Amino acid sequence: MSSREVVVLSVGGVRFVTRASTLQQFPESRLARMLNDDDREFKLVNGEFFVDRDGALFSYIMDFLRTLQVSLPADFSDYQRLQREAEFYGLYPLADLLSQEHLLKPRLEILEVHFSLQEMQAFFRIFGSCSTTIEALAERITVFTGQQSGQGWNSPFPSQKPLVPLPLERPSHHDMVFLCGTEYSAGDQFVARYVSIKPDNRKLINGTNVLGLLLDTLLKDGFRLISTRTVSEEKVECYTFERMKRPAGLTIVLNQTPGSSGVAQTRRGQVQKGK
C-alpha cells in the first residue's frame, strides 16, 4: 500500500487526489501511517481512504503538505478548528504554528502622503506603519535631476542632457521625502527634478501629475483612501490610506538526519498574496 503513487481520500465527503510522497512529508503523522494500514480511523472503501472529518479544512492541510507553508485567506477565522484538525492528523508543527494566531492574521496597515506646492516645486513626504512597504515603494520611485535652459514647470519633455538619478531622503525606516519641479540656478538656467514611479516609465516634473500617479499606484497596490485633509497653516495636503496587509508566510523546514524521521523547524518566508 505504501508504494502506491497516487492516493485518493474522501474527507467528510470531499474528494482529494494526491501523491503518497505528499502524505509522507511527516512520517510520524496519521496520514503517513494510513498508507501502511496502520490507523483504524481511515477506512479503505473502493480504493479510496475515507475519514469522517471536515473536508473544507482538510484543503488547508493538503496545501500545507504540498508547500510546507501556512498561507490562509485574509478572511480566515477558524484557527482553533484548523489547529484541532492538524492535531488529529498528527501534524504537530502545523498545529504549533496555528496556535500563534498573531503571526498569521492580516494586520491593518496605514500610509499617509503629504503634498505641498511652493512656487515651482512640489514636496512629498510619505509615512507608513509598515517599514517593508515604505522600502518597497522607495525602490519604485526615482528622482532624476539635471540643468535646463529657459524651461520651467510646465515643460512637457525633459532636457536632452543626461539626467542623473538622486537617492530619496529617508529620515527613518517609516518615511521618505522627495520633490519635483524646477528652481533657478544661474542666469536662465534651471535645476529640474523629474519623478518616475515604476512600472510607469514617464518622467514627470509637474507636482500635480506626480501626485496623481502616486495615488493611483497606491490604489492599485490594494490601499484604500480613507481621508483627505489640508493643514492650512502649512498648506500641506494630507491623504490617508489603509489596507489589510498579509503577514510574511510561515514555512516549515524539514531537517532530515540519518536514522530520524525528520525534525521540523519554522522560519519566515515570503508567500504570494491571495487575490
JSON list of C-alpha atoms in Angstrom, two decimals, residues 58-152:
[
{"chain": "A", "resi": 58, "resn": "PHE", "atom": "CA", "xyz": [-8.60, 19.48, 5.03]},
{"chain": "A", "resi": 59, "resn": "SER", "atom": "CA", "xyz": [-7.93, 21.54, 1.90]},
{"chain": "A", "resi": 60, "resn": "TYR", "atom": "CA", "xyz": [-5.64, 23.74, 4.04]},
{"chain": "A", "resi": 61, "resn": "ILE", "atom": "CA", "xyz": [-3.98, 20.61, 5.42]},
{"chain": "A", "resi": 62, "resn": "MET", "atom": "CA", "xyz": [-3.26, 19.46, 1.86]},
{"chain": "A", "resi": 63, "resn": "ASP", "atom": "CA", "xyz": [-1.93, 22.87, 0.85]},
{"chain": "A", "resi": 64, "resn": "PHE", "atom": "CA", "xyz": [0.42, 22.77, 3.82]},
{"chain": "A", "resi": 65, "resn": "LEU", "atom": "CA", "xyz": [1.67, 19.27, 2.95]},
{"chain": "A", "resi": 66, "resn": "ARG", "atom": "CA", "xyz": [2.30, 20.30, -0.66]},
{"chain": "A", "resi": 67, "resn": "THR", "atom": "CA", "xyz": [4.10, 23.58, 0.06]},
{"chain": "A", "resi": 68, "resn": "LEU", "atom": "CA", "xyz": [5.22, 23.30, 3.71]},
{"chain": "A", "resi": 69, "resn": "GLN", "atom": "CA", "xyz": [3.84, 26.83, 4.05]},
{"chain": "A", "resi": 70, "resn": "VAL", "atom": "CA", "xyz": [0.98, 28.22, 6.10]},
{"chain": "A", "resi": 71, "resn": "SER", "atom": "CA", "xyz": [-0.91, 30.63, 3.85]},
{"chain": "A", "resi": 72, "resn": "LEU", "atom": "CA", "xyz": [-4.50, 31.36, 4.79]},
{"chain": "A", "resi": 73, "resn": "PRO", "atom": "CA", "xyz": [-7.14, 33.65, 3.24]},
{"chain": "A", "resi": 74, "resn": "ALA", "atom": "CA", "xyz": [-7.39, 37.19, 4.59]},
{"chain": "A", "resi": 75, "resn": "ASP", "atom": "CA", "xyz": [-10.87, 36.47, 6.00]},
{"chain": "A", "resi": 76, "resn": "PHE", "atom": "CA", "xyz": [-9.92, 33.15, 7.61]},
{"chain": "A", "resi": 77, "resn": "SER", "atom": "CA", "xyz": [-11.05, 32.86, 11.24]},
{"chain": "A", "resi": 78, "resn": "ASP", "atom": "CA", "xyz": [-11.19, 29.11, 12.10]},
{"chain": "A", "resi": 79, "resn": "TYR", "atom": "CA", "xyz": [-7.71, 28.93, 13.61]},
{"chain": "A", "resi": 80, "resn": "GLN", "atom": "CA", "xyz": [-8.73, 26.77, 16.56]},
{"chain": "A", "resi": 81, "resn": "ARG", "atom": "CA", "xyz": [-10.73, 24.35, 14.41]},
{"chain": "A", "resi": 82, "resn": "LEU", "atom": "CA", "xyz": [-7.88, 24.01, 11.91]},
{"chain": "A", "resi": 83, "resn": "GLN", "atom": "CA", "xyz": [-5.44, 23.54, 14.78]},
{"chain": "A", "resi": 84, "resn": "ARG", "atom": "CA", "xyz": [-7.65, 20.75, 16.11]},
{"chain": "A", "resi": 85, "resn": "GLU", "atom": "CA", "xyz": [-7.66, 19.11, 12.67]},
{"chain": "A", "resi": 86, "resn": "ALA", "atom": "CA", "xyz": [-3.86, 19.38, 12.45]},
{"chain": "A", "resi": 87, "resn": "GLU", "atom": "CA", "xyz": [-3.55, 17.69, 15.84]},
{"chain": "A", "resi": 88, "resn": "PHE", "atom": "CA", "xyz": [-5.94, 14.94, 14.75]},
{"chain": "A", "resi": 89, "resn": "TYR", "atom": "CA", "xyz": [-3.75, 14.15, 11.73]},
{"chain": "A", "resi": 90, "resn": "GLY", "atom": "CA", "xyz": [-0.59, 14.27, 13.86]},
{"chain": "A", "resi": 91, "resn": "LEU", "atom": "CA", "xyz": [0.78, 17.34, 12.09]},
{"chain": "A", "resi": 92, "resn": "TYR", "atom": "CA", "xyz": [2.09, 18.98, 15.25]},
{"chain": "A", "resi": 93, "resn": "PRO", "atom": "CA", "xyz": [4.41, 21.54, 13.59]},
{"chain": "A", "resi": 94, "resn": "LEU", "atom": "CA", "xyz": [1.36, 22.93, 11.79]},
{"chain": "A", "resi": 95, "resn": "ALA", "atom": "CA", "xyz": [-0.69, 22.85, 14.99]},
{"chain": "A", "resi": 96, "resn": "ASP", "atom": "CA", "xyz": [2.02, 24.77, 16.82]},
{"chain": "A", "resi": 97, "resn": "LEU", "atom": "CA", "xyz": [2.00, 27.50, 14.16]},
{"chain": "A", "resi": 98, "resn": "LEU", "atom": "CA", "xyz": [-1.78, 27.77, 14.24]},
{"chain": "A", "resi": 99, "resn": "SER", "atom": "CA", "xyz": [-1.67, 28.26, 18.00]},
{"chain": "A", "resi": 100, "resn": "GLN", "atom": "CA", "xyz": [0.19, 31.52, 17.30]},
{"chain": "A", "resi": 101, "resn": "GLU", "atom": "CA", "xyz": [-2.64, 33.31, 15.51]},
{"chain": "A", "resi": 102, "resn": "HIS", "atom": "CA", "xyz": [-0.95, 36.71, 15.74]},
{"chain": "A", "resi": 103, "resn": "LEU", "atom": "CA", "xyz": [1.73, 35.50, 13.31]},
{"chain": "A", "resi": 104, "resn": "LEU", "atom": "CA", "xyz": [-0.82, 34.53, 10.69]},
{"chain": "A", "resi": 105, "resn": "LYS", "atom": "CA", "xyz": [-3.58, 37.12, 10.90]},
{"chain": "A", "resi": 106, "resn": "PRO", "atom": "CA", "xyz": [-3.59, 40.05, 8.45]},
{"chain": "A", "resi": 107, "resn": "ARG", "atom": "CA", "xyz": [-2.87, 43.40, 10.06]},
{"chain": "A", "resi": 108, "resn": "LEU", "atom": "CA", "xyz": [-4.20, 46.85, 9.29]},
{"chain": "A", "resi": 109, "resn": "GLU", "atom": "CA", "xyz": [-1.59, 49.00, 7.54]},
{"chain": "A", "resi": 110, "resn": "ILE", "atom": "CA", "xyz": [-1.76, 52.81, 7.43]},
{"chain": "A", "resi": 111, "resn": "LEU", "atom": "CA", "xyz": [0.03, 55.00, 4.90]},
{"chain": "A", "resi": 112, "resn": "GLU", "atom": "CA", "xyz": [-0.11, 58.80, 4.64]},
{"chain": "A", "resi": 113, "resn": "VAL", "atom": "CA", "xyz": [1.01, 61.08, 1.78]},
{"chain": "A", "resi": 114, "resn": "HIS", "atom": "CA", "xyz": [1.84, 64.73, 2.50]},
{"chain": "A", "resi": 115, "resn": "PHE", "atom": "CA", "xyz": [1.94, 67.04, -0.53]},
{"chain": "A", "resi": 116, "resn": "SER", "atom": "CA", "xyz": [2.67, 70.77, -0.80]},
{"chain": "A", "resi": 117, "resn": "LEU", "atom": "CA", "xyz": [3.33, 73.26, -3.58]},
{"chain": "A", "resi": 118, "resn": "GLN", "atom": "CA", "xyz": [5.86, 76.05, -3.16]},
{"chain": "A", "resi": 119, "resn": "GLU", "atom": "CA", "xyz": [6.33, 78.25, -6.23]},
{"chain": "A", "resi": 120, "resn": "MET", "atom": "CA", "xyz": [7.58, 75.89, -8.97]},
{"chain": "A", "resi": 121, "resn": "GLN", "atom": "CA", "xyz": [8.38, 72.91, -6.74]},
{"chain": "A", "resi": 122, "resn": "ALA", "atom": "CA", "xyz": [6.28, 70.17, -5.17]},
{"chain": "A", "resi": 123, "resn": "PHE", "atom": "CA", "xyz": [7.29, 68.46, -1.94]},
{"chain": "A", "resi": 124, "resn": "PHE", "atom": "CA", "xyz": [6.27, 64.93, -0.98]},
{"chain": "A", "resi": 125, "resn": "ARG", "atom": "CA", "xyz": [6.61, 63.03, 2.27]},
{"chain": "A", "resi": 126, "resn": "ILE", "atom": "CA", "xyz": [5.23, 59.51, 2.70]},
{"chain": "A", "resi": 127, "resn": "PHE", "atom": "CA", "xyz": [4.73, 57.90, 6.11]},
{"chain": "A", "resi": 128, "resn": "GLY", "atom": "CA", "xyz": [3.87, 54.24, 6.60]},
{"chain": "A", "resi": 129, "resn": "SER", "atom": "CA", "xyz": [3.16, 51.98, 9.57]},
{"chain": "A", "resi": 130, "resn": "CYS", "atom": "CA", "xyz": [4.96, 49.12, 7.79]},
{"chain": "A", "resi": 131, "resn": "SER", "atom": "CA", "xyz": [8.63, 49.75, 7.03]},
{"chain": "A", "resi": 132, "resn": "THR", "atom": "CA", "xyz": [8.80, 47.00, 4.40]},
{"chain": "A", "resi": 133, "resn": "THR", "atom": "CA", "xyz": [6.06, 48.71, 2.39]},
{"chain": "A", "resi": 134, "resn": "ILE", "atom": "CA", "xyz": [7.94, 52.02, 2.52]},
{"chain": "A", "resi": 135, "resn": "GLU", "atom": "CA", "xyz": [11.12, 50.23, 1.44]},
{"chain": "A", "resi": 136, "resn": "ALA", "atom": "CA", "xyz": [9.36, 48.57, -1.50]},
{"chain": "A", "resi": 137, "resn": "LEU", "atom": "CA", "xyz": [7.76, 51.86, -2.57]},
{"chain": "A", "resi": 138, "resn": "ALA", "atom": "CA", "xyz": [11.09, 53.68, -2.31]},
{"chain": "A", "resi": 139, "resn": "GLU", "atom": "CA", "xyz": [12.59, 51.15, -4.73]},
{"chain": "A", "resi": 140, "resn": "ARG", "atom": "CA", "xyz": [9.90, 52.05, -7.29]},
{"chain": "A", "resi": 141, "resn": "ILE", "atom": "CA", "xyz": [10.33, 55.84, -7.05]},
{"chain": "A", "resi": 142, "resn": "THR", "atom": "CA", "xyz": [13.27, 57.52, -8.77]},
{"chain": "A", "resi": 143, "resn": "VAL", "atom": "CA", "xyz": [14.07, 61.23, -8.83]},
{"chain": "A", "resi": 144, "resn": "PHE", "atom": "CA", "xyz": [16.15, 62.49, -11.78]},
{"chain": "A", "resi": 145, "resn": "THR", "atom": "CA", "xyz": [17.87, 65.86, -11.84]},
{"chain": "A", "resi": 146, "resn": "GLY", "atom": "CA", "xyz": [19.54, 67.97, -14.50]},
{"chain": "A", "resi": 147, "resn": "GLN", "atom": "CA", "xyz": [20.11, 71.54, -15.63]},
{"chain": "A", "resi": 148, "resn": "GLN", "atom": "CA", "xyz": [17.98, 73.13, -18.34]},
{"chain": "A", "resi": 149, "resn": "SER", "atom": "CA", "xyz": [17.92, 76.45, -20.16]},
{"chain": "A", "resi": 150, "resn": "GLY", "atom": "CA", "xyz": [14.75, 78.54, -20.27]},
{"chain": "A", "resi": 151, "resn": "GLN", "atom": "CA", "xyz": [12.45, 75.67, -19.28]},
{"chain": "A", "resi": 152, "resn": "GLY", "atom": "CA", "xyz": [10.04, 75.84, -16.42]}
]
